[in-house]
Coordinates of C-alpha atoms in Angstrom, one line a residue:
M1 CA 0.0 0.0 0.0
T2 CA 1.4 3.4 -0.9
I3 CA 1.9 6.2 1.7
Q4 CA -0.8 8.3 0.1
A5 CA -3.3 5.4 0.3
I6 CA -2.5 4.8 4.0
Q7 CA -2.9 8.5 4.6
E8 CA -6.3 8.6 2.9
E9 CA -7.3 5.6 5.0
I10 CA -6.4 7.4 8.2
V11 CA -8.3 10.6 7.1
D12 CA -11.4 8.4 6.4
E13 CA -11.1 6.7 9.8
F14 CA -10.9 10.1 11.6
S15 CA -13.8 11.5 9.6
M16 CA -16.0 8.9 11.3
F17 CA -15.7 10.7 14.7
D18 CA -17.9 13.6 15.5
D19 CA -15.8 15.3 18.1
W20 CA -12.2 15.5 19.3
M21 CA -12.8 13.5 22.5
Q22 CA -13.6 10.5 20.3
R23 CA -10.6 11.2 18.1
Y24 CA -8.3 11.3 21.2
E25 CA -9.7 8.0 22.4
Y26 CA -9.1 6.5 18.9
I27 CA -5.5 7.8 18.9
I28 CA -4.9 6.2 22.3
E29 CA -6.4 2.9 20.9
L30 CA -4.0 3.2 18.0
G31 CA -1.1 3.5 20.4
K32 CA -2.0 0.1 21.8
T33 CA -1.4 -1.5 18.4
L34 CA 2.0 0.0 17.9
P35 CA 4.8 -2.4 17.0
L36 CA 6.9 -2.0 20.1
I37 CA 10.5 -1.2 20.0
E38 CA 12.8 -3.8 21.6
E39 CA 14.2 -2.7 25.0
K40 CA 17.7 -2.8 23.6
Y41 CA 16.8 0.1 21.2
K42 CA 15.4 2.3 24.0
T43 CA 18.6 4.3 24.0
E44 CA 19.4 7.9 24.1
E45 CA 20.3 8.0 20.4
N46 CA 16.8 6.7 19.5
I47 CA 15.0 9.3 21.6
I48 CA 13.2 12.0 19.5
K49 CA 14.5 15.4 20.5
G50 CA 11.9 18.1 20.9
C51 CA 9.2 15.9 22.5
Q52 CA 8.0 16.7 26.1
S53 CA 7.4 12.9 26.6
K54 CA 10.0 10.2 25.8
V55 CA 9.6 8.8 22.3
W56 CA 11.9 6.2 20.9
V57 CA 12.0 5.3 17.2
H58 CA 14.2 2.6 15.7
A59 CA 14.5 1.9 12.0
E60 CA 15.8 -1.1 10.1
E61 CA 16.1 -1.7 6.4
H62 CA 14.5 -4.8 5.0
N63 CA 14.8 -5.5 1.2
G64 CA 14.9 -1.8 0.3
T65 CA 12.2 -0.7 2.7
I66 CA 12.4 0.7 6.2
A67 CA 10.6 -0.9 9.1
F68 CA 10.0 1.3 12.1
T69 CA 9.3 0.4 15.7
A70 CA 8.6 2.9 18.5
D71 CA 7.4 3.5 22.0
S72 CA 6.5 6.4 24.2
D73 CA 6.0 6.8 27.9
A74 CA 2.8 8.9 27.3
I75 CA -0.4 7.2 25.9
L76 CA -1.4 10.0 23.6
T77 CA 2.1 10.4 22.2
K78 CA 2.2 6.6 21.7
G79 CA -0.9 6.9 19.5
I80 CA 0.6 9.8 17.5
I81 CA 3.8 7.9 16.7
A82 CA 1.6 4.8 15.9
I83 CA -0.1 6.9 13.2
L84 CA 3.3 7.9 11.8
I85 CA 4.7 4.3 12.0
R86 CA 1.6 3.0 10.2
T87 CA 2.1 5.6 7.5
F88 CA 5.8 5.3 6.9
S89 CA 6.9 1.8 7.9
N90 CA 7.6 -0.7 5.2
Q91 CA 8.1 2.0 2.6
T92 CA 11.2 2.8 0.5
P93 CA 13.4 5.7 1.6
D94 CA 12.5 7.6 -1.6
A95 CA 8.8 7.3 -0.9
I96 CA 9.2 8.5 2.7
L97 CA 11.3 11.5 1.6
E98 CA 8.9 12.4 -1.1
A99 CA 5.7 12.0 1.0
N100 CA 3.9 15.0 2.2
T101 CA 2.2 15.1 5.6
D102 CA -0.9 17.1 4.7
F103 CA -3.0 14.3 6.1
I104 CA -2.1 15.5 9.6
D105 CA -3.7 18.8 8.9
E106 CA -6.6 17.1 7.2
I107 CA -7.5 15.2 10.4
G108 CA -6.9 18.3 12.4
L109 CA -4.3 16.7 14.6
K110 CA -1.8 19.5 14.8
E111 CA -4.3 22.1 15.7
H112 CA -5.8 20.0 18.5
L113 CA -2.4 19.3 20.2
S114 CA -0.7 21.5 22.8
P115 CA 2.1 23.5 21.3
T116 CA 4.7 21.2 22.9
R117 CA 3.0 18.1 21.5
A118 CA 2.7 19.7 18.1
N119 CA 6.4 20.4 18.2
G120 CA 7.0 16.8 19.2
L121 CA 4.9 15.7 16.2
V122 CA 7.1 17.8 13.8
S123 CA 10.2 16.3 15.5
M124 CA 8.9 12.7 15.0
I125 CA 8.3 13.4 11.3
K126 CA 11.7 15.0 10.9
Q127 CA 13.4 12.0 12.5
I128 CA 11.6 9.5 10.3
K129 CA 12.7 11.5 7.2
M130 CA 16.2 11.6 8.6
Y131 CA 16.3 7.8 8.9
A132 CA 15.0 7.6 5.3
L133 CA 17.8 10.0 4.2
A134 CA 20.4 7.9 6.0
F135 CA 19.2 4.7 4.4
N136 CA 18.9 6.4 1.0
A137 CA 22.5 7.5 1.2
K138 CA 23.6 3.9 1.9
S139 CA 22.0 2.5 -1.2

């Protein structure tokens, strides 16, 4: 599935909810489905800088695609990173680098987060793109 198709799926899912309390609950539920990072990757170098809560992201290359795993010590943040992992995991570095993140605005996520969480979201996206850049440079 392409990144754009996944993003459209997420936008459709969020459009089913009438208010933001339901959307927050859904984000928390998504966090429970997150492919968890192995404990050995919960290191300082895998922490996303710029997040108020701790978020770890690990990336591995598999047959030309990047598989991401992550975790967070905050339930809402865990849901946010789960959305990003779902969107960008198992995609090629080029696809990740070329992808836009307009779907985040479409679901209204950034505007319904506190400024520190919104900054954290931007930092998570930036880190995922940095991993893609690094894997792209290797190939």
